[in-house]
């Protein structure tokens, strides 16, 4: 049976040029996203919509997608299959309405028509983006301040700029600096909804005893000596509230598993974009494996683009991956480990895990979702293909002068009610 979702648009919402946002703008956006010729990495967000998969596989035209606009304020979405999480998917930035005239090149960024609280005033590539308030955006705030975002590669440089008064908002405070700001009004800790993990690549696929040794020889509790996290590695990164009870790997110092002979030397790759904390965490794992298992691991930090290409083409023996969720659910965190998923870098192919995921996807009651989430996590950990990195915070600094901003668990920053107390 088809499922119909009828959405009524807020008539107060307008584009930054003053034109009303219409349902047809959403239809155009959805069709663009599912167009196989554009190969969007987020096309799967629409796979439960009628004809979406057939369009993606080039068996139907984009005009046959199950979305329509019978009038300017009504958007109708027809689902091909039951999807209890589809309304969550609508928060994804890729499903925002398509601007009139489409998107523009970076050189013409200031011409982009925006639907949010801000529009681009100036863009200097790899340096800064200046934003000005969208005068047509409905907001209870009388006057929103302009915003300038700086592109800063180094965490220490960014902190220096913040302390010098050049920044009002620091998006990432490294762990070793956090104690200096304890008790400060400027320090904010926001629990993340992510699934970060240390994964084992195809090189270790046939080496089950070695993977078990890598998992069991890590004293997870000692991680908290260096980093302040909600839970230590070995526990999933998703919020504990997603499950009915905790599920964590355990340190087993008395394991009867022995390191292979000759001792392997394994590469551990991670992205340089993660900053200082990611590098320090990798060094910690390196020390744990050497101390408790006698296994040598060589750390290699790669530029983000190079790193992702390596994961897609030939994942290393060990790698660190952070997974941002597109919706605040357990299924969003675990579905990347389905067989054939483009981000399944551990190459997991487990019918038992797939069955747990299918059962989770059908769950509708909150208690049932939590129980089935925990069961799916247990099945994932049973494969010894990864080490989850625990539930973490976004640790940020923000000057009290500015209020009204909101950073949610998906790392989405809402500036619609941003206010400068000095205005």
Coordinates of C-alpha atoms in Angstrom, one line a residue:
X1 CA 0.0 0.0 0.0
X2 CA 1.3 3.4 -1.0
X3 CA 2.1 5.9 1.8
X4 CA 1.2 9.6 1.2
X5 CA 2.8 12.5 3.0
X6 CA 1.1 15.8 2.5
X7 CA 3.1 18.9 3.5
X8 CA 1.8 22.4 3.9
X9 CA 4.3 25.2 3.3
X10 CA 4.6 28.2 5.7
X11 CA 3.3 31.2 3.6
X12 CA 5.7 33.5 5.5
X13 CA 8.8 31.8 4.2
X14 CA 10.3 33.6 1.2
X15 CA 13.5 33.5 -0.8
X16 CA 16.1 36.2 -0.1
X17 CA 14.9 38.0 -3.2
X18 CA 11.4 38.3 -1.8
X19 CA 9.8 35.6 -4.0
X20 CA 7.6 33.1 -2.1
X21 CA 9.1 29.6 -1.6
X22 CA 6.8 27.3 -3.6
X23 CA 6.1 23.5 -3.4
X24 CA 7.5 23.3 -7.0
X25 CA 10.9 24.4 -5.6
X26 CA 10.9 21.3 -3.5
X27 CA 9.9 19.1 -6.4
X28 CA 12.8 20.5 -8.5
X29 CA 15.2 19.9 -5.6
X30 CA 14.1 16.3 -5.1
X31 CA 14.3 15.6 -8.8
X32 CA 17.8 17.1 -9.0
X33 CA 18.9 15.0 -6.0
X34 CA 17.8 11.7 -7.5
X35 CA 19.1 12.4 -11.0
X36 CA 21.7 9.6 -11.7
X37 CA 23.5 11.9 -14.1
X38 CA 24.5 14.2 -11.2
X39 CA 25.5 11.2 -9.0
X40 CA 24.7 13.0 -5.7
X41 CA 26.2 11.2 -2.7
X42 CA 22.9 11.8 -0.9
X43 CA 20.6 10.3 -3.5
X44 CA 19.7 7.5 -1.1
X45 CA 17.8 9.9 1.1
X46 CA 14.9 9.6 -1.3
X47 CA 15.1 5.8 -2.0
X48 CA 11.8 5.1 -0.2
X49 CA 10.0 7.6 -2.5
X50 CA 8.0 6.1 -5.3
X51 CA 10.1 5.3 -8.4
X52 CA 13.3 6.7 -6.8
X53 CA 15.4 3.6 -7.0
X54 CA 14.2 2.9 -10.6
X55 CA 15.3 6.5 -11.5
X56 CA 18.6 6.1 -9.8
X57 CA 19.2 2.8 -11.8
X58 CA 18.2 4.7 -15.0
X59 CA 15.0 2.6 -15.5
X60 CA 12.7 5.6 -15.2
X61 CA 12.9 9.4 -15.8
X62 CA 13.2 11.9 -13.0
X63 CA 9.8 13.3 -13.9
X64 CA 8.3 10.0 -12.6
X65 CA 9.5 10.6 -9.0
X66 CA 6.6 10.3 -6.5
X67 CA 6.6 14.0 -5.6
X68 CA 4.2 16.7 -6.9
X69 CA 2.9 20.2 -6.1
X70 CA -0.9 20.5 -6.7
X71 CA -0.7 24.1 -5.7
X72 CA 2.1 26.5 -4.6
X73 CA 1.7 25.7 -0.8
X74 CA 1.2 21.9 -1.0
X75 CA 3.8 19.3 -1.5
X76 CA 2.7 15.6 -1.8
X77 CA 5.2 12.8 -1.4
X78 CA 4.3 9.3 -2.2
X79 CA 6.4 6.5 -0.6
X80 CA 7.0 3.3 -2.4
X81 CA 7.7 1.4 0.8
X82 CA 7.0 2.0 4.5
X83 CA 9.7 4.3 6.0
X84 CA 9.0 5.3 9.6
X85 CA 12.1 7.6 9.5
X86 CA 11.3 9.5 6.3
X87 CA 10.1 12.7 8.0
X88 CA 13.5 12.8 9.8
X89 CA 15.2 12.6 6.4
X90 CA 13.5 15.9 5.4
X91 CA 15.9 17.8 7.7
X92 CA 18.9 16.9 5.4
X93 CA 20.3 20.0 3.8
X94 CA 20.3 18.2 0.4
X95 CA 16.5 18.2 0.6
X96 CA 16.2 22.0 0.9
X97 CA 14.2 23.8 -1.9
X98 CA 16.1 24.5 -5.1
X99 CA 16.7 28.2 -5.5
X100 CA 15.0 30.0 -8.5
X101 CA 17.5 29.9 -11.3
X102 CA 19.4 27.0 -9.7
X103 CA 22.7 27.0 -8.0
X104 CA 25.6 29.3 -9.1
X105 CA 29.3 28.9 -9.5
X106 CA 31.6 29.9 -6.6
X107 CA 32.6 33.0 -8.5
X108 CA 29.0 34.2 -8.4
X109 CA 28.3 33.1 -4.8
X110 CA 26.8 36.5 -3.8
X111 CA 24.1 36.0 -6.5
X112 CA 22.8 32.8 -4.8
X113 CA 19.2 33.2 -3.7
X114 CA 18.9 31.8 -0.1
X115 CA 16.0 30.3 1.9
X116 CA 17.6 30.5 5.3
X117 CA 18.2 33.3 7.8
X118 CA 21.4 34.5 6.0
X119 CA 22.7 35.0 2.5
X120 CA 26.2 35.2 1.1
X121 CA 27.7 38.7 1.1
X122 CA 31.2 37.8 0.2
X123 CA 33.2 34.6 -0.4
X124 CA 37.0 34.4 -0.6
X125 CA 37.9 30.9 -1.4
X126 CA 39.8 29.0 1.3
X127 CA 39.8 32.1 3.4
X128 CA 36.4 33.4 4.6
X129 CA 32.7 33.6 4.0
X130 CA 30.8 36.7 5.0
X131 CA 27.0 36.4 5.5
X132 CA 24.4 39.1 5.8
X133 CA 20.8 38.7 7.2
X134 CA 18.1 37.6 4.8
X135 CA 15.6 40.4 5.2
X136 CA 12.8 38.2 4.1
X137 CA 13.3 35.5 6.6
X138 CA 10.7 35.4 9.4
X139 CA 12.2 35.6 12.8
X140 CA 11.3 36.9 16.3
X141 CA 14.7 38.6 16.4
X142 CA 14.5 42.3 15.4
X143 CA 18.0 42.5 14.2
X144 CA 20.4 39.7 13.4
X145 CA 24.1 40.5 13.2
X146 CA 26.3 39.9 10.1
X147 CA 28.4 36.7 10.4
X148 CA 31.9 36.0 9.1
X149 CA 33.3 32.5 9.0
X150 CA 37.1 32.0 8.7
X151 CA 38.7 29.0 7.2
X152 CA 41.5 28.0 9.7
X153 CA 43.3 24.7 9.4
X154 CA 45.0 24.6 12.8
X155 CA 43.2 24.1 16.0
X156 CA 45.8 26.1 17.9
X157 CA 45.7 29.0 15.5
X158 CA 41.9 29.1 15.8
X159 CA 42.1 29.1 19.6
X160 CA 44.7 32.0 19.4
X161 CA 42.3 34.0 17.2
X162 CA 39.5 33.3 19.7
X163 CA 41.5 34.4 22.7
X164 CA 42.7 37.5 20.8
X165 CA 39.1 38.5 20.2
X166 CA 39.2 37.8 16.4
X167 CA 36.7 35.0 16.7
X168 CA 33.4 34.9 18.7
X169 CA 32.7 31.2 18.2
X170 CA 35.3 28.4 18.2
X171 CA 33.8 25.2 16.6
X172 CA 36.3 22.8 18.2
X173 CA 38.3 23.0 21.4
X174 CA 41.0 20.3 21.7
X175 CA 40.9 18.1 24.7
X176 CA 44.2 19.3 26.3
X177 CA 42.9 22.9 26.4
X178 CA 39.5 22.1 27.9
X179 CA 40.6 22.3 31.6
X180 CA 41.6 25.9 31.2
X181 CA 38.0 26.8 30.5
X182 CA 36.2 24.7 33.1
X183 CA 33.5 26.8 34.8
X184 CA 33.6 29.4 32.1
X185 CA 30.3 30.7 30.5
X186 CA 32.1 30.4 27.2
X187 CA 32.5 26.6 27.4
X188 CA 29.7 24.5 25.8
X189 CA 29.6 20.7 25.6
X190 CA 26.9 19.3 23.2
X191 CA 26.5 15.5 23.0
X192 CA 27.0 14.3 19.4
X193 CA 24.9 11.8 17.4
X194 CA 27.6 10.1 15.3
X195 CA 29.2 6.7 14.8
X196 CA 32.9 7.1 14.9
X197 CA 35.1 4.0 14.9
X198 CA 38.4 2.4 14.3
X199 CA 37.9 -0.1 11.4
X200 CA 39.7 -3.1 10.1
X201 CA 40.1 -3.3 6.3
X202 CA 40.2 -6.1 3.7
X203 CA 43.8 -6.9 4.6
X204 CA 42.5 -8.3 7.9
X205 CA 39.3 -9.9 6.6
X206 CA 40.6 -13.5 6.7
X207 CA 42.6 -12.9 10.0
X208 CA 39.9 -13.3 12.6
X209 CA 42.3 -14.2 15.5
X210 CA 44.3 -11.0 14.8
X211 CA 41.2 -8.9 14.7
X212 CA 40.0 -10.4 18.0
X213 CA 43.4 -9.6 19.5
X214 CA 43.3 -6.0 18.3
X215 CA 39.8 -5.6 19.9
X216 CA 40.6 -7.4 23.2
X217 CA 44.0 -5.8 23.9
X218 CA 42.8 -2.2 24.3
X219 CA 42.3 -1.0 27.9
X220 CA 39.4 1.2 27.0
X221 CA 38.9 2.8 30.4
X222 CA 42.4 4.3 30.3
X223 CA 41.3 6.5 27.3
X224 CA 39.5 8.7 29.8
X225 CA 42.9 9.6 31.3
X226 CA 43.5 11.7 28.1
X227 CA 40.0 12.6 26.8
X228 CA 36.8 13.6 28.5
X229 CA 34.1 11.7 26.7
X230 CA 30.6 10.5 27.8
X231 CA 31.7 6.9 27.3
X232 CA 35.1 5.3 26.5
X233 CA 36.0 3.6 23.2
X234 CA 34.5 0.2 22.9
X235 CA 31.1 1.7 23.4
X236 CA 29.0 3.0 20.4
X237 CA 29.2 6.7 19.6
X238 CA 25.5 7.0 19.3
X239 CA 23.6 8.4 22.3
X240 CA 23.0 5.8 25.0
X241 CA 19.3 6.8 24.8
X242 CA 19.0 5.0 21.4
X243 CA 19.4 1.6 23.2
X244 CA 17.6 -0.1 26.0
X245 CA 20.8 -1.0 27.8
X246 CA 24.5 -0.3 27.2
X247 CA 26.6 -2.5 24.9
X248 CA 30.4 -2.1 25.0
X249 CA 33.5 -4.1 24.1
X250 CA 35.7 -5.2 27.1
X251 CA 39.4 -5.2 27.7
X252 CA 40.6 -8.8 28.2
X253 CA 44.2 -8.7 29.4
X254 CA 44.1 -12.4 30.2
X255 CA 43.0 -13.4 26.7
X256 CA 44.6 -16.6 25.4
X257 CA 45.0 -15.1 22.0
X258 CA 48.6 -14.8 21.0
X259 CA 50.1 -12.4 18.4
X260 CA 50.9 -14.0 15.1
X261 CA 54.5 -14.9 14.2
X262 CA 56.2 -13.2 12.6
X263 CA 54.7 -10.0 14.1
X264 CA 52.9 -8.0 11.5
X265 CA 53.4 -4.3 11.0
X266 CA 50.1 -2.7 10.2
X267 CA 49.3 0.8 8.8
X268 CA 46.8 2.9 10.8
X269 CA 45.5 5.7 8.6
X270 CA 43.4 8.8 9.6
X271 CA 42.4 12.1 8.1
X272 CA 44.5 15.2 8.9
X273 CA 41.3 17.2 8.9
X274 CA 40.3 15.7 12.3
X275 CA 42.9 17.8 14.0
X276 CA 45.1 17.3 17.1
X277 CA 42.7 15.1 19.1
X278 CA 42.3 12.5 16.3
X279 CA 46.1 12.2 16.0
X280 CA 46.5 11.9 19.8
X281 CA 43.8 9.2 19.9
X282 CA 45.6 7.3 17.2
X283 CA 48.8 7.4 19.1
X284 CA 47.0 6.1 22.2
X285 CA 45.7 3.1 20.3
X286 CA 49.2 2.5 18.8
X287 CA 50.6 2.4 22.4
X288 CA 47.8 0.1 23.6
X289 CA 48.5 -2.5 20.9
X290 CA 52.2 -2.4 21.4
X291 CA 51.9 -2.7 25.2
X292 CA 49.2 -5.4 25.5
X293 CA 49.7 -7.4 22.2
X294 CA 53.2 -6.7 20.9
X295 CA 51.7 -5.5 17.6
X296 CA 53.5 -2.6 15.8
X297 CA 51.3 -0.1 14.1
X298 CA 52.6 2.7 11.9
X299 CA 50.5 5.9 11.9
X300 CA 49.8 7.8 8.7
X301 CA 47.9 11.1 8.5
X302 CA 46.5 11.9 5.1
X303 CA 44.9 15.0 3.5
X304 CA 41.1 14.5 3.6
X305 CA 40.6 14.0 -0.1
X306 CA 43.4 11.6 -0.4
X307 CA 42.3 9.7 2.7
X308 CA 38.7 9.3 1.4
X309 CA 39.9 8.1 -2.0
X310 CA 42.1 5.5 -0.2
X311 CA 39.1 4.3 1.8
X312 CA 37.0 3.9 -1.3
X313 CA 39.6 2.2 -3.4
X314 CA 41.7 0.1 -1.0
X315 CA 41.0 0.5 2.7
X316 CA 44.2 0.0 4.9
X317 CA 44.6 -2.6 7.6
X318 CA 43.4 -0.1 10.2
X319 CA 41.7 3.2 9.8
X320 CA 39.8 5.8 11.8
X321 CA 36.4 7.0 10.4
X322 CA 33.9 9.5 11.7
X323 CA 30.4 9.2 10.5
X324 CA 28.0 12.1 10.7
X325 CA 24.3 11.1 10.8
X326 CA 21.7 12.6 8.5
X327 CA 18.9 12.0 11.1
X328 CA 18.9 11.4 14.9
X329 CA 18.3 7.6 14.8
X330 CA 20.1 4.3 15.4
X331 CA 19.3 3.1 11.9
X332 CA 21.1 6.2 10.4
X333 CA 24.2 5.2 12.3
X334 CA 24.2 1.5 11.4
X335 CA 22.9 1.3 7.9
X336 CA 26.3 2.3 6.4
X337 CA 27.5 -1.2 7.3
X338 CA 25.0 -2.9 5.0
X339 CA 26.6 -5.0 2.2
X340 CA 27.1 -2.8 -0.9
X341 CA 26.8 0.5 0.9
X342 CA 29.4 2.9 -0.5
X343 CA 30.6 3.8 3.0
X344 CA 30.9 0.2 4.2
X345 CA 34.7 0.4 4.3
X346 CA 35.0 -2.6 6.6
X347 CA 33.4 -4.7 3.8
X348 CA 31.0 -6.3 6.3
X349 CA 28.7 -8.8 4.6
X350 CA 26.6 -10.4 7.4
X351 CA 23.1 -11.8 6.7
X352 CA 22.5 -11.8 10.5
X353 CA 23.3 -8.1 10.8
X354 CA 21.2 -7.3 7.8
X355 CA 18.2 -9.1 9.4
X356 CA 18.7 -7.1 12.6
X357 CA 18.7 -3.9 10.6
X358 CA 15.6 -4.8 8.7
X359 CA 13.8 -5.5 12.0
X360 CA 15.0 -2.2 13.4
X361 CA 13.7 -0.4 10.2
X362 CA 10.3 -1.8 10.8
X363 CA 10.1 -0.9 14.4
X364 CA 7.6 1.9 15.3
X365 CA 7.3 1.9 19.1
X366 CA 10.1 3.7 21.0
X367 CA 10.8 0.8 23.4
X368 CA 10.9 -1.6 20.4
X369 CA 13.3 0.7 18.6
X370 CA 15.7 0.9 21.5
X371 CA 15.7 -2.9 22.0
X372 CA 16.3 -3.6 18.3
X373 CA 19.0 -1.0 18.1
X374 CA 20.9 -2.7 20.9
X375 CA 20.5 -6.1 19.2
X376 CA 21.8 -4.7 15.9
X377 CA 24.8 -3.1 17.7
X378 CA 25.6 -6.4 19.4
X379 CA 25.6 -8.2 16.1
X380 CA 27.9 -5.6 14.6
X381 CA 30.4 -5.8 17.4
X382 CA 30.3 -9.7 17.3
X383 CA 32.1 -9.5 13.9
X384 CA 35.2 -8.0 15.4
X385 CA 35.5 -5.7 12.3
X386 CA 35.6 -2.4 14.2
X387 CA 36.1 -0.7 17.6
X388 CA 33.5 2.0 18.2
X389 CA 34.9 5.2 19.8
X390 CA 32.4 6.0 22.4
X391 CA 29.9 8.8 22.8
X392 CA 31.5 12.2 22.5
X393 CA 30.8 15.9 22.8
X394 CA 31.1 18.9 20.5
X395 CA 33.3 21.0 22.8
X396 CA 33.1 24.6 21.7
X397 CA 33.7 28.2 22.9
X398 CA 31.3 31.0 22.3
X399 CA 31.4 34.6 23.6
X400 CA 28.4 35.4 25.8
X401 CA 27.8 38.6 23.8
X402 CA 26.1 36.5 21.2
X403 CA 23.0 34.4 22.0
X404 CA 20.2 32.7 20.2
X405 CA 22.4 30.3 18.3
X406 CA 21.7 26.5 18.6
X407 CA 24.0 23.6 17.7
X408 CA 22.1 20.3 17.6
X409 CA 23.4 16.7 18.0
X410 CA 23.7 16.4 14.2
X411 CA 26.2 19.4 14.1
X412 CA 23.6 21.6 12.4
X413 CA 24.1 25.3 13.5
X414 CA 20.8 27.3 13.6
X415 CA 21.4 31.1 13.5
X416 CA 17.8 32.1 12.8
X417 CA 17.5 33.8 16.3
X418 CA 21.1 35.0 16.6
X419 CA 21.3 38.2 18.6
X420 CA 24.0 40.6 19.6
X421 CA 23.5 41.9 23.2
X422 CA 25.3 45.1 22.3
X423 CA 22.7 46.1 19.7

